[in-house]
Short mmCIF file of C-alpha atoms and ligand atoms in Angstrom, two decimals:
data_model
loop_
_atom_site.label_atom_id
_atom_site.label_comp_id
_atom_site.label_asym_id
_atom_site.label_seq_id
_atom_site.Cartn_x
_atom_site.Cartn_y
_atom_site.Cartn_z
CA MET A 1 118.96 92.95 120.82
CA LEU A 2 119.22 95.95 122.98
CA TRP A 3 122.77 94.80 123.39
CA ASP A 4 123.24 95.14 119.68
CA VAL A 5 121.84 98.98 119.52
CA ILE A 6 123.81 99.71 122.35
CA ASN A 7 126.87 98.51 120.58
CA ALA A 8 125.56 100.32 117.56
CA ILE A 9 125.75 103.95 119.19
CA SER A 10 128.93 103.38 120.90
CA ARG A 11 130.27 103.24 117.23
CA SER A 12 128.95 105.66 116.11
CA ASP A 13 129.16 109.69 115.77
CA VAL A 14 125.49 110.42 115.51
CA VAL A 15 122.34 108.55 116.84
CA VAL A 16 119.40 108.65 114.27
CA GLU A 17 116.21 107.48 116.36
CA VAL A 18 113.51 106.53 113.63
CA VAL A 19 110.05 106.74 115.14
CA ASP A 20 106.64 106.11 113.40
CA ALA A 21 104.50 109.33 112.18
CA ARG A 22 101.66 107.49 113.19
CA GLU A 23 102.39 107.30 117.02
CA PRO A 24 105.77 109.55 117.68
CA LEU A 25 105.42 109.29 121.23
CA LEU A 26 104.74 105.48 121.35
CA THR A 27 107.74 104.56 119.98
CA ARG A 28 110.12 107.18 120.82
CA SER A 29 112.38 106.20 123.89
CA ARG A 30 113.29 108.65 126.33
CA LYS A 31 115.95 106.12 127.74
CA ILE A 32 117.47 105.49 124.59
CA GLU A 33 118.31 109.36 123.83
CA SER A 34 119.31 110.19 127.50
CA TYR A 35 121.54 106.74 127.10
CA SER A 36 122.96 108.50 123.65
CA ALA A 37 123.30 111.95 124.97
CA LYS A 38 125.39 110.81 127.88
CA LYS A 39 127.76 108.92 125.64
CA GLY A 40 128.32 112.11 123.81
CA LYS A 41 125.85 111.17 120.41
CA LYS A 42 124.15 113.63 118.61
CA ILE A 43 120.55 112.83 117.90
CA ILE A 44 118.56 113.46 115.38
CA ILE A 45 114.62 112.17 115.21
CA VAL A 46 113.44 111.39 111.93
CA ILE A 47 109.57 110.78 111.55
CA ASN A 48 109.14 108.26 108.98
CA LYS A 49 105.74 107.32 107.24
CA GLY A 50 105.03 110.88 106.79
CA ASP A 51 103.15 109.63 103.69
CA LEU A 52 100.38 108.45 106.33
CA VAL A 53 99.92 111.52 108.26
CA PRO A 54 98.66 114.93 107.45
CA LYS A 55 101.65 117.68 106.97
CA GLU A 56 100.60 119.99 109.64
CA ILE A 57 100.26 117.38 112.20
CA LEU A 58 104.02 116.44 111.13
CA ASP A 59 105.04 120.11 111.56
CA LYS A 60 103.38 119.99 114.75
CA TRP A 61 105.36 117.04 115.71
CA LYS A 62 108.44 118.32 114.50
CA ALA A 63 108.00 121.62 116.71
CA LYS A 64 107.25 119.87 119.68
CA PHE A 65 111.01 117.50 119.39
CA SER A 66 112.36 120.57 118.15
CA ASN A 67 111.43 122.63 121.35
CA GLU A 68 113.11 119.81 123.26
CA GLY A 69 116.38 120.88 121.85
CA ILE A 70 116.75 117.69 119.53
CA ARG A 71 117.13 118.01 115.73
CA THR A 72 113.73 116.78 113.73
CA ILE A 73 112.72 115.96 110.51
CA TYR A 74 110.11 114.23 108.68
CA ILE A 75 110.22 111.71 105.98
CA ALA A 76 108.53 109.28 103.95
CA ALA A 77 111.14 106.58 103.51
CA THR A 78 110.02 104.18 100.81
CA LEU A 79 108.54 107.70 98.88
CA HIS A 80 112.28 109.05 98.79
CA GLN A 81 110.53 112.01 100.13
CA GLY A 82 112.77 114.46 102.37
CA THR A 83 116.09 112.60 101.97
CA THR A 84 118.00 115.43 100.63
CA ILE A 85 117.03 116.97 104.00
CA LEU A 86 118.03 114.04 105.91
CA ARG A 87 121.39 113.85 104.45
CA HIS A 88 121.85 117.24 104.83
CA GLU A 89 120.66 117.35 108.41
CA ILE A 90 123.42 114.09 108.83
CA ARG A 91 126.26 116.00 106.76
CA GLU A 92 125.46 119.12 109.74
CA ALA A 93 125.74 116.74 112.60
CA LEU A 94 129.15 115.36 111.33
CA LYS A 95 130.09 118.92 110.77
CA GLY A 96 131.14 118.18 107.17
CA ASN A 97 133.62 115.37 108.27
CA GLU A 98 133.53 111.61 107.70
CA GLY A 99 131.51 109.73 110.22
CA THR A 100 129.09 107.04 111.15
CA ILE A 101 125.40 107.42 111.87
CA CYS A 102 123.40 104.61 113.50
CA LEU A 103 119.76 104.41 112.56
CA ILE A 104 118.05 102.60 115.72
CA GLY A 105 114.11 102.67 116.74
CA TYR A 106 111.13 100.21 117.52
CA PRO A 107 110.37 97.25 114.84
CA LYS A 108 109.11 98.24 111.82
CA THR A 109 109.53 102.18 111.97
CA GLY A 110 111.38 101.94 108.78
CA LYS A 111 115.15 102.16 109.43
CA SER A 112 116.52 99.69 106.95
CA SER A 113 114.27 101.53 104.60
CA ILE A 114 116.14 104.76 105.03
CA ILE A 115 119.09 103.07 104.42
CA ASN A 116 118.30 102.38 101.23
CA ALA A 117 116.58 105.83 100.57
CA LEU A 118 119.97 107.13 101.57
CA LYS A 119 121.72 104.85 99.20
CA GLY A 120 119.42 105.32 96.22
CA LYS A 121 119.10 101.24 95.76
CA HIS A 122 117.72 98.22 97.64
CA SER A 123 120.64 97.41 100.00
CA ALA A 124 119.34 96.55 103.58
CA SER A 125 116.50 94.00 103.91
CA THR A 126 113.26 95.42 104.88
CA SER A 127 109.83 93.41 105.92
CA ALA A 128 106.37 94.83 106.05
CA HIS A 129 105.51 93.12 109.76
CA PRO A 130 107.53 92.09 112.90
CA MET A 131 110.09 89.59 112.45
CA SER A 132 108.63 88.48 109.24
CA TYR A 133 111.14 87.60 105.97
CA GLY A 134 113.41 90.34 105.62
CA PHE A 135 113.48 92.07 109.12
CA THR A 136 116.90 93.11 110.67
CA LYS A 137 118.19 90.12 112.64
CA SER A 138 121.70 91.69 113.65
CA ILE A 139 123.58 95.04 113.30
CA GLN A 140 125.12 95.55 109.76
CA LYS A 141 127.22 98.60 108.25
CA PHE A 142 126.35 100.23 105.35
CA ARG A 143 128.35 103.06 103.06
CA ILE A 144 125.86 105.71 102.46
CA ASP A 145 128.16 107.63 100.57
CA ASN A 146 131.93 108.44 100.23
CA LYS A 147 131.97 110.29 103.79
CA ILE A 148 128.90 108.70 105.62
CA TYR A 149 128.63 105.21 107.08
CA ALA A 150 125.28 104.10 108.63
CA TRP A 151 124.97 100.99 111.03
CA ASP A 152 121.47 99.50 110.69
CA THR A 153 120.37 97.91 113.75
CA PRO A 154 117.53 95.09 114.83
CA GLY A 155 113.70 96.71 115.71
CA VAL A 156 114.00 96.87 119.92
CA ILE A 157 110.86 97.16 122.11
CA PRO A 158 113.31 99.52 124.41
CA PRO A 159 113.19 99.07 128.76
CA ASP A 160 110.44 102.38 128.81
CA GLY A 161 108.09 100.71 125.58
CA SER A 162 104.47 100.52 126.13
CA LEU A 163 102.73 97.57 126.59
CA PHE A 164 100.60 98.31 123.70
CA GLU A 165 103.88 99.05 121.65
CA ARG A 166 105.15 96.00 123.07
CA ALA A 167 102.14 93.75 122.66
CA ILE A 168 101.69 94.90 118.38
CA ARG A 169 105.34 95.11 117.33
CA GLY A 170 107.35 93.04 119.79
CA TYR A 171 106.12 89.71 118.31
CA PRO A 172 105.55 87.96 115.05
CA VAL A 173 102.08 88.44 114.10
CA GLU A 174 101.24 84.76 114.12
CA LYS A 175 102.62 84.35 117.25
CA ILE A 176 100.98 87.07 119.26
CA GLU A 177 99.46 85.41 122.03
CA ASP A 178 96.02 86.86 122.56
CA PRO A 179 95.79 88.53 118.89
CA VAL A 180 92.30 89.20 119.89
CA LYS A 181 93.19 91.25 123.08
CA VAL A 182 95.65 93.31 120.89
CA ALA A 183 93.63 93.79 118.12
CA LEU A 184 90.58 95.14 120.23
CA MET A 185 92.90 97.64 121.94
CA LEU A 186 93.68 98.71 118.26
CA ILE A 187 90.36 98.94 117.67
CA GLU A 188 89.43 101.18 120.48
CA LYS A 189 92.08 103.48 119.47
CA ILE A 190 91.38 103.92 116.12
CA LEU A 191 87.77 104.11 116.69
CA ALA A 192 88.50 107.03 119.28
CA PHE A 193 90.30 108.67 116.18
CA ASN A 194 88.17 108.44 113.39
CA SER A 195 84.83 106.06 114.28
CA LYS A 196 84.35 105.50 110.58
CA GLU A 197 87.72 104.45 109.69
CA LEU A 198 87.08 100.95 109.98
CA SER A 199 83.59 100.66 108.26
CA ARG A 200 85.72 102.79 105.30
CA VAL A 201 88.43 100.17 105.24
CA TYR A 202 86.44 96.58 105.91
CA LYS A 203 82.98 97.96 104.42
CA ILE A 204 80.98 96.52 107.27
CA GLU A 205 78.82 98.26 109.72
CA PHE A 206 79.39 96.88 113.49
CA SER A 207 78.55 97.84 116.89
CA ASP A 208 81.67 96.80 118.69
CA GLY A 209 84.78 95.21 118.21
CA ILE A 210 84.30 91.74 118.58
CA ASP A 211 81.43 92.75 116.08
CA LEU A 212 83.77 93.85 113.89
CA LEU A 213 85.93 90.81 114.03
CA LYS A 214 83.41 88.70 113.80
CA LYS A 215 82.06 90.33 110.87
CA ILE A 216 85.49 90.07 109.09
CA ALA A 217 85.84 86.38 109.68
CA VAL A 218 82.48 85.63 107.88
CA LYS A 219 83.09 88.08 105.05
CA ARG A 220 86.11 86.54 104.32
CA GLY A 221 85.18 82.88 105.22
CA TRP A 222 87.27 82.56 108.07
CA ILE A 223 84.78 79.83 109.90
CA TYR A 224 85.44 77.05 112.65
CA LYS A 225 84.94 73.93 110.63
CA LYS A 226 83.56 72.19 113.49
CA ASP A 227 80.82 74.54 114.78
CA LYS A 228 80.84 77.25 111.77
CA GLU A 229 81.71 80.00 114.29
CA PRO A 230 83.56 82.93 112.88
CA LEU A 231 87.76 82.23 113.40
CA ILE A 232 88.09 85.89 115.20
CA GLU A 233 91.58 85.48 116.09
CA GLU A 234 92.27 85.50 112.20
CA ALA A 235 90.32 88.60 111.75
CA ALA A 236 92.44 90.16 114.72
CA ARG A 237 95.69 89.09 113.21
CA GLN A 238 94.32 90.55 109.67
CA LEU A 239 93.63 93.89 111.31
CA ILE A 240 96.91 94.13 112.92
CA ARG A 241 98.53 93.43 109.50
CA ASP A 242 96.49 96.07 108.07
CA TYR A 243 97.79 98.38 110.51
CA HIS A 244 101.09 97.49 110.03
CA ASP A 245 100.56 97.64 106.02
CA GLY A 246 98.99 101.70 106.56
CA LYS A 247 95.54 100.38 105.17
CA ILE A 248 94.00 101.71 108.27
CA ILE A 249 94.23 105.51 108.41
CA TYR A 250 94.84 106.29 111.79
CA TYR A 251 97.68 108.57 113.61
CA MET A 252 97.88 110.25 117.18
CA LEU A 253 97.72 113.97 117.37
CA PRO A 254 100.18 116.29 119.34
CA SER A 255 97.39 117.69 121.83
CA SER A 256 96.30 113.79 122.41
CA GLN A 257 96.38 112.84 126.33
CA TYR A 258 98.37 109.80 126.86
N1 GTP B 1 104.00 103.89 103.91
C1 GTP B 1 105.40 103.68 104.40
N2 GTP B 1 105.81 102.80 104.59
C2 GTP B 1 107.35 102.61 104.70
C3 GTP B 1 107.81 103.58 104.91
N3 GTP B 1 109.31 102.94 105.59
C4 GTP B 1 109.02 102.02 105.53
N4 GTP B 1 107.71 101.71 105.59
C5 GTP B 1 107.58 100.58 105.31
O1 GTP B 1 107.57 99.81 106.52
C6 GTP B 1 107.69 98.40 106.71
C7 GTP B 1 108.96 98.47 107.31
O2 GTP B 1 110.36 98.55 107.08
P1 GTP B 1 111.42 98.57 107.78
O3 GTP B 1 112.73 99.35 106.80
O4 GTP B 1 111.92 97.12 107.65
O5 GTP B 1 111.50 99.09 109.05
P2 GTP B 1 112.94 98.23 109.79
O6 GTP B 1 112.72 99.32 111.40
O7 GTP B 1 113.82 98.12 109.17
O8 GTP B 1 112.26 96.98 110.39
P3 GTP B 1 113.33 96.30 111.80
O9 GTP B 1 114.50 95.85 110.62
O10 GTP B 1 112.09 94.76 111.65
O11 GTP B 1 113.03 96.75 112.95
C8 GTP B 1 107.91 97.86 105.38
O12 GTP B 1 107.03 97.46 104.70
C9 GTP B 1 108.39 99.12 104.79
O13 GTP B 1 107.95 99.30 103.02
C10 GTP B 1 107.27 105.10 104.82
O14 GTP B 1 108.28 105.95 104.73
N5 GTP B 1 105.93 104.91 104.30
MG1 MG B 2 115.06 96.59 109.54
#
């Protein structure tokens, strides 16, 4: 899979690194950036899913990455917001010449959705959850317009990826080995961001992460038949899916400590 990405980079003029606006630092790969730079490729960072984060925060992330000398823009691919500026950045990077870009990034950052937004129609298949029906399995080239071609690549957790991103994006939700552990990590992050958000989404008051998972399971009727215990694994998977679906409002701040 990483090989697919390296292959696409080598066949492109410009590398478009797609990060999730909610977790820009955790979904960027300095390793892939420095590899691309070493190969002489121009890099554009695209902060996608901008609709899930307030504009002033997006501006801060943009300023942060721009200060590092990387062209950066933010967009909301599925809402077709920011596509004109993205097209402009790509043309600029290609100096008006015909050329090829590649979209790279962690699973589920919206690479295929960006291809569709640039093309103006649904051409690349997309999916809401890691490795669920429609995710990108191999590199594929698309024609964006009469001068620009784009490689769509499979989402890959790069070698410098965090354990958390690996756990939450690296596997299909139903195959996560310990969904409760992953959900508890996620709950902790969300609570630190906004202590009321999970009560708002699930309409449940709770004392801690496990209590929340138990109450979600009970509320949805996910109970072990044998001993009537709540199926917290199922609740944990649901919470992870809700995060992927953008139902829970959570984002990192550029000022946070990592
Ligand atoms: N809210 C929101 N959701 C988005 C946006 N862009 C993409 N998505 C959603 O994010 C999910 C993943 O989108 P994809 O385009 O399949 O992501 P990908 O990076 O190609 O995923 P892989 O091929 O698995 O690596 C889908 O459910 C999209 O609808 C966006 O701008 N805003
Ligand atoms: Mg894809």
